[in-house]
Amino acid sequence: MALTAQDEGMMQRLGTSRPGLDTRGRILEAALLRFAQYSYEETKLRDIAADVGIDVALVHRTFGSKERLFTEVVTIAFQPRQLFAVDRGELSARLTARLLEPSLDQALRVVDPLDILVRNLLSPEAIPILRAAMARDVVEPLASKLDDPSPQRAALLAACLAGIGIFRHVLRTEPLLEEFDDHIGPLVARIIDLIIGDAPAADPRSATPSDRSHQQAASSPE
């Protein structure tokens, strides 16, 4: 499957931005872009090889299979080590910042990792790989950051963050694009704190006018 003109321009920038990148890194870059544009089934190793300008046999020799290549791409895109390499007290700020400005590793600053997730949600071959990667690279390290390690709470938080990210960065839902830093960002941080167990008891005095109006409506007799 051919890349669009915009994608080809991206590939050209990739090729010129890091001339010292080795063949393995160039294959990963090309695969990252392909898997973000097309489903697992639509992505062919020969197309990735053509993007890099090498023989497809070298892709097979370097990664062994498309499954192993996709697994590495998913891990690199979500960069779990960087995401969770903070103390418990900094976790909420780190995760909120990631939603505000999602970025890949410096060597792979090309696409939003959520694009890879969304493109492959209906892929019967990719789903087991994504499920295993989310458990290994997101849920398990996130659970280990909790005072009382809970895979259930970690999975719930990961699901919330993924949903917010998809609505904001993939669907570009308008209310989530406006004043995210000033208003929605703190709300997201509160959700994170609540799930990981750091949220303090609610203080009615800290409620926003909108919160108070909802509370009053709920308490008013019909």
XYZ file of N, CA and C in Angstrom:
666
model
N 0.844 -1.191 0.000
C 0.000 0.000 0.000
C 0.879 1.241 0.000
N 0.585 2.171 -0.862
C 1.431 3.355 -1.002
C 1.112 4.385 0.072
N 2.151 5.092 0.503
C 1.974 6.190 1.438
C 1.429 7.409 0.702
N 0.764 8.292 1.420
C 0.298 9.536 0.832
C 1.486 10.466 0.630
N 1.253 11.557 -0.096
C 2.324 12.531 -0.314
C 2.810 13.107 1.008
N 1.867 13.320 1.947
C 2.249 13.842 3.260
C 3.134 12.846 3.998
N 2.758 11.551 3.915
C 3.553 10.522 4.580
C 4.939 10.428 3.968
N 5.016 10.524 2.629
C 6.313 10.444 1.966
C 7.205 11.607 2.400
N 6.586 12.783 2.574
C 7.358 13.918 3.067
C 7.897 13.655 4.454
N 7.074 13.000 5.281
C 7.520 12.633 6.621
C 8.721 11.706 6.548
N 8.628 10.711 5.665
C 9.717 9.747 5.543
C 10.990 10.433 5.073
N 10.864 11.398 4.174
C 12.041 12.127 3.699
C 12.683 12.915 4.832
N 11.834 13.524 5.687
C 12.379 14.263 6.822
C 13.062 13.317 7.792
N 12.476 12.126 7.957
C 13.095 11.142 8.839
C 14.472 10.769 8.332
N 14.571 10.568 7.029
C 15.836 10.128 6.459
C 16.924 11.172 6.550
N 16.535 12.460 6.567
C 17.541 13.515 6.585
C 17.800 14.068 7.975
N 16.906 13.772 8.938
C 17.057 14.382 10.255
C 18.096 13.678 11.111
N 18.289 12.367 10.880
C 19.246 11.619 11.691
C 20.113 10.745 10.783
N 21.067 11.334 10.097
C 21.868 10.577 9.128
C 22.667 9.445 9.763
N 22.914 9.531 11.079
C 23.704 8.499 11.730
C 22.891 7.324 12.238
N 21.571 7.352 12.038
C 20.714 6.285 12.537
C 21.027 4.982 11.817
N 21.156 3.880 12.580
C 21.499 2.610 11.953
C 20.283 2.003 11.257
N 20.522 0.905 10.546
C 19.450 0.290 9.760
C 18.298 -0.158 10.637
N 18.601 -0.709 11.793
C 17.549 -1.171 12.700
C 16.650 -0.003 13.116
N 17.257 1.108 13.446
C 16.485 2.280 13.837
C 15.644 2.819 12.704
N 16.186 2.788 11.495
C 15.430 3.261 10.329
C 14.240 2.354 10.048
N 14.419 1.060 10.240
C 13.301 0.125 10.060
C 12.212 0.416 11.085
N 12.605 0.648 12.336
C 11.633 0.950 13.386
C 10.875 2.237 13.084
N 11.573 3.247 12.601
C 10.913 4.503 12.242
C 9.871 4.286 11.149
N 10.278 3.572 10.107
C 9.358 3.324 8.994
C 8.165 2.491 9.449
N 8.427 1.495 10.298
C 7.346 0.645 10.802
C 6.399 1.442 11.687
N 6.947 2.327 12.489
C 6.128 3.171 13.351
C 5.131 3.978 12.527
N 5.604 4.590 11.463
C 4.736 5.393 10.609
C 3.706 4.525 9.900
N 4.120 3.378 9.410
C 3.191 2.481 8.713
C 2.079 1.994 9.633
N 2.452 1.519 10.844
C 1.449 0.979 11.762
C 0.532 2.074 12.312
N 0.970 3.331 12.254
C 0.111 4.435 12.678
C -0.862 4.842 11.576
N -0.548 4.472 10.325
C -1.386 4.834 9.185
C -2.308 3.702 8.749
N -1.867 2.469 8.958
C -2.607 1.311 8.462
C -2.702 0.238 9.534
N -3.660 -0.668 9.368
C -3.818 -1.756 10.321
C -2.674 -2.759 10.185
N -2.609 -3.652 11.136
C -1.578 -4.689 11.134
C -1.638 -5.497 9.841
N -2.847 -5.865 9.437
C -2.999 -6.684 8.235
C -2.617 -5.916 6.969
N -2.907 -4.625 6.930
C -2.597 -3.817 5.748
C -1.111 -3.496 5.628
N -0.407 -3.522 6.735
C 1.018 -3.175 6.737
C 1.850 -4.366 6.287
N 2.637 -4.172 5.245
C 3.469 -5.243 4.692
C 4.945 -4.947 4.957
N 5.687 -5.985 5.274
C 7.118 -5.807 5.522
C 7.831 -5.292 4.282
N 7.372 -5.684 3.109
C 8.025 -5.220 1.882
C 7.850 -3.709 1.702
N 6.696 -3.175 2.176
C 6.486 -1.728 2.096
C 7.400 -0.996 3.073
N 7.568 -1.556 4.258
C 8.480 -0.966 5.242
C 9.897 -0.974 4.696
N 10.285 -2.095 4.090
C 11.625 -2.193 3.501
C 11.807 -1.155 2.397
N 10.774 -0.973 1.574
C 10.861 0.012 0.491
C 10.998 1.428 1.043
N 10.300 1.717 2.140
C 10.413 3.040 2.761
C 11.840 3.319 3.219
N 12.510 2.274 3.695
C 13.883 2.428 4.198
C 14.896 2.363 3.065
N 14.499 1.704 1.959
C 15.417 1.532 0.839
C 16.317 0.329 0.990
N 15.769 -0.750 1.575
C 16.542 -1.974 1.772
C 15.741 -3.159 1.253
N 16.387 -4.312 1.190
C 15.709 -5.537 0.786
C 14.877 -6.050 1.954
N 13.690 -6.593 1.656
C 12.814 -7.075 2.714
C 13.466 -8.191 3.526
N 14.413 -8.905 2.918
C 15.101 -9.973 3.645
C 15.841 -9.428 4.861
N 16.313 -8.183 4.769
C 17.031 -7.578 5.893
C 16.076 -7.277 7.048
N 14.843 -6.943 6.727
C 13.842 -6.721 7.774
C 13.579 -8.031 8.507
N 13.419 -9.115 7.739
C 13.210 -10.430 8.346
C 14.407 -10.827 9.201
N 15.592 -10.568 8.693
C 16.804 -10.962 9.412
C 16.975 -10.146 10.700
N 16.539 -8.901 10.682
C 16.716 -8.028 11.844
C 15.680 -8.289 12.928
N 14.425 -8.524 12.536
C 13.350 -8.656 13.524
C 12.704 -10.038 13.565
N 12.935 -10.846 12.568
C 12.404 -12.201 12.596
C 11.014 -12.339 12.015
N 10.103 -11.448 12.374
C 8.726 -11.536 11.896
C 8.030 -10.191 12.064
N 6.896 -10.051 11.397
C 6.114 -8.820 11.542
C 5.587 -8.701 12.964
N 5.241 -9.830 13.579
C 4.745 -9.809 14.953
C 5.778 -9.225 15.910
N 7.026 -9.649 15.779
C 8.076 -9.137 16.662
C 8.367 -7.665 16.382
N 8.308 -7.271 15.128
C 8.519 -5.867 14.777
C 7.406 -5.006 15.363
N 6.172 -5.448 15.227
C 5.034 -4.702 15.767
C 5.128 -4.586 17.285
N 5.548 -5.657 17.936
C 5.705 -5.641 19.392
C 6.705 -4.578 19.821
N 7.820 -4.487 19.116
C 8.827 -3.470 19.445
C 8.305 -2.065 19.177
N 7.587 -1.905 18.082
C 7.037 -0.593 17.740
C 6.082 -0.111 18.838
N 5.216 -0.996 19.309
C 4.255 -0.628 20.352
C 4.978 -0.220 21.631
N 5.986 -0.993 22.016
C 6.734 -0.682 23.238
C 7.444 0.658 23.126
N 8.077 0.904 21.981
C 8.794 2.166 21.780
C 7.823 3.345 21.750
N 6.690 3.165 21.084
C 5.739 4.267 20.941
C 5.197 4.737 22.282
N 4.892 3.797 23.172
C 4.316 4.175 24.458
C 5.374 4.462 25.521
N 6.643 4.227 25.218
C 7.786 4.485 26.090
C 7.457 4.336 27.575
N 7.135 3.120 28.018
C 6.736 2.932 29.417
C 7.803 3.308 30.429
N 9.080 3.081 30.105
C 10.120 3.399 31.079
C 10.161 4.881 31.389
N 10.066 5.720 30.342
C 10.072 7.160 30.556
C 8.784 7.619 31.237
N 7.677 6.982 30.886
C 6.381 7.403 31.404
C 6.272 7.193 32.906
N 6.818 6.080 33.396
C 6.654 5.747 34.810
C 7.929 5.921 35.626
N 8.945 6.542 35.043
C 10.216 6.738 35.754
C 10.154 7.970 36.643
N 9.148 8.005 37.516
C 8.981 9.111 38.459
C 8.545 8.540 39.798
N 8.697 9.348 40.847
C 8.208 8.946 42.155
C 6.688 8.984 42.171
N 6.118 8.280 43.144
C 4.656 8.221 43.265
C 4.045 9.622 43.301
N 4.661 10.546 44.020
C 4.099 11.879 44.154
C 4.084 12.677 42.866
N 4.905 12.276 41.884
C 4.975 12.997 40.619
C 4.171 12.320 39.515
N 3.558 11.183 39.845
C 2.901 10.383 38.812
C 1.731 11.118 38.166
N 0.911 11.762 38.978
C -0.255 12.460 38.433
C 0.161 13.550 37.453
N 1.168 14.339 37.834
C 1.633 15.419 36.957
C 2.222 14.865 35.668
N 2.967 13.755 35.758
C 3.576 13.165 34.565
C 2.510 12.655 33.600
N 1.516 11.941 34.119
C 0.481 11.379 33.251
C -0.383 12.477 32.638
N -0.682 13.512 33.425
C -1.465 14.624 32.889
C -0.700 15.335 31.785
N 0.594 15.555 32.004
C 1.421 16.217 30.990
C 1.482 15.393 29.715
N 1.500 14.068 29.863
C 1.547 13.201 28.683
C 0.279 13.355 27.851
N -0.852 13.553 28.513
C -2.096 13.763 27.780
C -2.121 15.126 27.105
N -1.495 16.118 27.749
C -1.477 17.455 27.166
C -0.642 17.498 25.903
N 0.543 16.928 25.967
C 1.453 16.965 24.828
C 2.099 15.601 24.653
N 1.362 14.621 24.107
C 1.953 13.302 23.918
C 3.113 13.374 22.950
N 4.213 12.746 23.290
C 5.375 12.763 22.404
C 6.077 11.427 22.492
N 6.751 11.086 21.414
C 7.479 9.837 21.379
C 8.905 10.054 21.832
N 9.654 8.982 21.840
C 11.076 9.061 22.133
C 11.736 10.057 21.183
N 12.789 10.722 21.627
C 13.446 11.730 20.795
C 13.810 11.182 19.419
N 14.166 9.902 19.347
C 14.565 9.311 18.067
C 13.365 8.971 17.192
N 12.147 9.016 17.772
C 10.968 8.595 17.025
C 9.824 9.591 17.210
N 10.108 10.878 17.098
C 9.089 11.900 17.302
C 8.327 12.103 15.991
N 7.433 11.164 15.687
C 6.767 11.176 14.394
C 5.250 11.162 14.530
N 4.700 10.210 15.266
C 3.256 10.055 15.345
C 2.827 9.887 16.801
N 1.539 10.094 17.020
C 0.958 9.853 18.331
C 0.776 8.344 18.492
N 1.235 7.752 19.597
C 1.075 6.308 19.780
C -0.375 5.865 19.785
N -1.297 6.775 20.128
C -2.707 6.410 20.105
C -3.175 6.079 18.693
N -2.518 6.643 17.677
C -2.865 6.305 16.298
C -2.634 4.818 16.042
N -1.545 4.290 16.585
C -1.249 2.865 16.420
C -2.324 2.035 17.099
N -2.729 2.458 18.291
C -3.758 1.733 19.031
C -5.075 1.729 18.272
N -5.510 2.898 17.824
C -6.804 3.018 17.152
C -6.826 2.261 15.827
N -5.743 2.343 15.052
C -5.697 1.666 13.754
C -5.820 0.158 13.894
N -5.467 -0.370 15.069
C -5.380 -1.823 15.207
C -6.356 -2.408 16.215
N -7.325 -1.618 16.660
C -8.277 -2.104 17.651
C -9.151 -3.238 17.125
N -9.364 -3.288 15.822
C -10.214 -4.332 15.244
C -9.401 -5.411 14.542
N -8.105 -5.395 14.742
C -7.246 -6.379 14.086
C -7.126 -7.636 14.935
N -7.600 -8.782 14.441
C -7.505 -10.015 15.233
C -6.071 -10.447 15.497
N -5.146 -10.045 14.629
C -3.748 -10.408 14.840
C -3.037 -9.440 15.774
N -3.434 -8.181 15.737
C -2.753 -7.177 16.559
C -3.276 -7.127 17.987
N -4.544 -7.442 18.194
C -5.144 -7.319 19.524
C -4.380 -8.104 20.595
N -4.011 -9.379 20.371
C -3.257 -10.087 21.416
C -1.925 -9.414 21.740
N -1.278 -8.842 20.724
C -0.003 -8.149 20.940
C -0.234 -6.880 21.747
N -1.264 -6.119 21.385
C -1.586 -4.897 22.115
C -1.988 -5.204 23.549
N -2.785 -6.258 23.740
C -3.228 -6.626 25.087
C -2.037 -6.983 25.968
N -1.134 -7.787 25.425
C 0.050 -8.180 26.193
C 0.939 -6.978 26.485
N 1.082 -6.092 25.505
C 1.926 -4.907 25.689
C 1.336 -3.969 26.729
N 0.023 -3.771 26.700
C -0.604 -2.895 27.686
C -0.462 -3.459 29.095
N -0.607 -4.779 29.224
C -0.449 -5.400 30.547
C 0.989 -5.287 31.028
N 1.928 -5.591 30.155
C 3.353 -5.614 30.527
C 3.934 -4.216 30.691
N 3.611 -3.324 29.763
C 4.290 -2.027 29.704
C 3.522 -0.885 30.362
N 2.238 -1.093 30.645
C 1.446 -0.013 31.234
C 0.838 -0.425 32.575
N 0.005 -1.465 32.567
C -0.725 -1.833 33.784
C 0.210 -2.299 34.896
N 1.140 -3.195 34.592
C 2.026 -3.723 35.634
C 2.920 -2.647 36.246
N 3.635 -1.837 35.447
C 4.455 -0.794 36.071
C 3.626 0.267 36.786
N 2.425 0.544 36.289
C 1.560 1.513 36.956
C 1.084 0.963 38.295
N 0.711 -0.309 38.314
C 0.264 -0.932 39.566
C 1.366 -0.919 40.615
N 2.603 -1.086 40.176
C 3.725 -1.115 41.121
C 3.963 0.234 41.781
N 3.418 1.306 41.211
C 3.578 2.646 41.776
C 2.569 2.918 42.891
N 1.551 2.084 43.014
C 0.518 2.295 44.013
C 0.972 1.757 45.362
N 0.523 2.415 46.453
C 0.880 1.948 47.788
C 0.386 0.528 48.009
N -0.818 0.262 47.533
C -1.389 -1.081 47.595
C -1.516 -1.557 46.152
N -0.470 -2.212 45.614
C -0.466 -2.575 44.188
C -1.775 -3.231 43.758
N -2.434 -2.616 42.804
C -3.731 -3.101 42.353
C -3.799 -3.075 40.838
N -3.689 -4.230 40.185
C -3.820 -4.275 38.724
C -5.168 -3.728 38.255
N -6.200 -3.923 39.068
C -7.524 -3.442 38.678
C -7.555 -1.921 38.609
N -7.014 -1.242 39.635
C -6.985 0.219 39.622
C -6.074 0.733 38.509
N -4.954 0.045 38.311
C -4.029 0.459 37.256
C -4.681 0.329 35.882
N -5.406 -0.763 35.656
C -6.087 -0.961 34.374
C -7.193 0.075 34.183
N -7.901 0.400 35.259
C -8.952 1.414 35.180
C -8.368 2.769 34.812
N -7.241 3.120 35.428
C -6.600 4.395 35.120
C -6.106 4.421 33.678
N -5.496 3.323 33.231
C -5.014 3.254 31.850
C -6.168 3.417 30.866
N -7.311 2.805 31.179
C -8.481 2.917 30.307
C -8.995 4.357 30.257
N -9.019 5.029 31.406
C -9.463 6.431 31.446
C -8.545 7.321 30.621
N -7.243 7.145 30.799
C -6.283 7.978 30.083
C -6.346 7.726 28.580
N -6.483 6.447 28.196
C -6.578 6.125 26.772
C -7.833 6.748 26.168
N -8.944 6.676 26.898
C -10.184 7.267 26.398
C -10.077 8.767 26.214
N -9.492 9.444 27.203
C -9.313 10.895 27.097
C -8.386 11.225 25.930
N -7.309 10.460 25.815
C -6.354 10.705 24.738
C -6.963 10.520 23.362
N -7.776 9.487 23.201
C -8.412 9.234 21.905
C -9.401 10.348 21.570
N -10.208 10.749 22.549
C -11.167 11.831 22.300
C -10.452 13.134 21.958
N -9.306 13.392 22.602
C -8.617 14.672 22.397
C -7.745 14.666 21.149
N -6.937 13.625 20.975
C -5.906 13.659 19.941
C -6.278 12.929 18.648
N -7.202 11.965 18.740
C -7.588 11.226 17.534
C -8.909 11.769 16.980
N -9.945 11.782 17.809
C -11.237 12.314 17.376
C -11.265 13.838 17.394
N -10.358 14.442 18.182
C -10.280 15.895 18.325
C -11.641 16.480 18.696
N -12.213 15.922 19.766
C -13.489 16.393 20.285
C -13.325 17.813 20.819
N -14.106 18.736 20.293
C -13.890 20.169 20.528
C -13.805 20.564 22.007
N -14.737 20.140 22.871
C -14.646 20.579 24.271
C -13.334 20.192 24.959
N -12.700 19.127 24.494
C -11.444 18.702 25.112
C -10.237 19.408 24.513
N -10.452 20.189 23.468
C -9.343 20.919 22.855
C -9.212 22.324 23.421
N -10.285 22.827 24.007
C -10.296 24.208 24.482
C -9.836 24.302 25.931
N -8.882 25.175 26.201
C -8.419 25.486 27.547
C -8.097 24.226 28.347
N -7.461 23.268 27.675
C -7.159 22.004 28.356
C -6.233 22.243 29.543
N -5.215 23.073 29.354
C -4.242 23.308 30.412
C -4.886 23.941 31.641
N -5.749 24.937 31.420
C -6.270 25.733 32.524
C -7.433 25.086 33.262
N -8.245 24.330 32.565
C -9.456 23.814 33.203
C -9.514 22.289 33.228
N -9.406 21.676 32.065
C -9.556 20.226 32.005
C -8.352 19.516 32.607
N -7.159 20.094 32.430
C -5.960 19.477 32.995
C -6.078 19.183 34.475
N -6.464 20.166 35.306
C -6.636 19.894 36.735
C -7.702 18.838 37.021
N -8.759 18.791 36.206
C -9.786 17.764 36.393
C -9.216 16.377 36.120
N -8.402 16.275 35.066
C -7.758 14.995 34.761
C -6.848 14.584 35.911
N -6.097 15.537 36.442
C -5.205 15.236 37.567
C -5.997 14.731 38.766
N -7.183 15.298 38.992
C -8.025 14.839 40.104
C -8.508 13.416 39.876
N -8.857 13.092 38.631
C -9.277 11.722 38.315
C -8.139 10.750 38.596
N -6.940 11.113 38.156
C -5.777 10.253 38.373
C -5.531 10.065 39.862
N -5.547 11.166 40.613
C -5.309 11.085 42.057
C -6.360 10.227 42.747
N -7.606 10.339 42.287
C -8.681 9.557 42.889
C -8.452 8.065 42.679
N -8.062 7.686 41.479
C -7.880 6.266 41.179
C -6.649 5.695 41.869
N -5.549 6.464 41.902
C -4.334 5.926 42.524
C -4.354 6.084 44.034
N -5.385 6.774 44.557
C -5.541 6.833 46.004
C -4.948 8.045 46.661
N -4.600 9.071 45.891
C -4.001 10.272 46.462
C -4.980 11.430 46.593
N -6.228 11.225 46.204
C -7.185 12.335 46.240
C -7.651 12.586 47.664
N -7.603 13.836 48.136
C -8.101 14.149 49.476
C -9.622 14.136 49.497
N -10.173 14.141 50.677
C -11.631 14.188 50.803
C -12.152 15.459 50.154
N -13.288 15.360 49.513
C -13.845 16.507 48.802
C -14.173 17.637 49.765
N -13.803 18.846 49.402
C -14.081 20.042 50.192
C -15.102 20.876 49.433
N -16.328 21.035 49.968
C -17.354 21.795 49.244
C -16.903 23.198 48.887
N -15.998 23.783 49.709
C -15.551 25.150 49.443
C -14.700 25.244 48.186
N -14.126 24.097 47.746
C -13.261 24.115 46.567
C -14.009 23.818 45.281
N -15.302 23.583 45.383
C -16.086 23.252 44.195
C -16.188 24.455 43.273
N -16.199 24.189 41.979
C -16.372 25.254 41.002
C -17.837 25.678 40.989
N -18.166 26.848 40.433
C -19.572 27.260 40.336
C -20.433 26.207 39.658
N -19.887 25.578 38.619
C -20.639 24.529 37.923
C -20.896 23.356 38.850
N -19.856 22.963 39.633
C -20.017 21.860 40.580
C -21.119 22.185 41.581
N -21.091 23.433 42.116
C -22.056 23.804 43.150
C -23.477 23.824 42.604
N -23.636 24.265 41.356
C -24.979 24.298 40.776
C -25.534 22.895 40.614
N -24.653 21.943 40.224
C -25.096 20.552 40.092
C -25.458 19.982 41.457
N -24.644 20.309 42.481
C -24.920 19.807 43.816
C -26.247 20.345 44.331
N -26.512 21.646 44.092
C -27.750 22.253 44.554
C -28.954 21.648 43.847
N -28.800 21.401 42.539
C -29.905 20.810 41.776
C -30.214 19.411 42.272
N -29.150 18.667 42.617
C -29.341 17.293 43.072
C -30.002 17.247 44.440
N -29.732 18.270 45.282
C -30.265 18.257 46.643
C -31.623 18.932 46.757
N -32.055 19.651 45.708
C -33.330 20.363 45.759
C -34.486 19.386 45.628
N -35.538 19.545 46.459
C -36.707 18.662 46.331
C -37.443 18.939 45.038
N -37.992 17.905 44.457
C -38.723 18.063 43.203
C -40.134 18.565 43.484
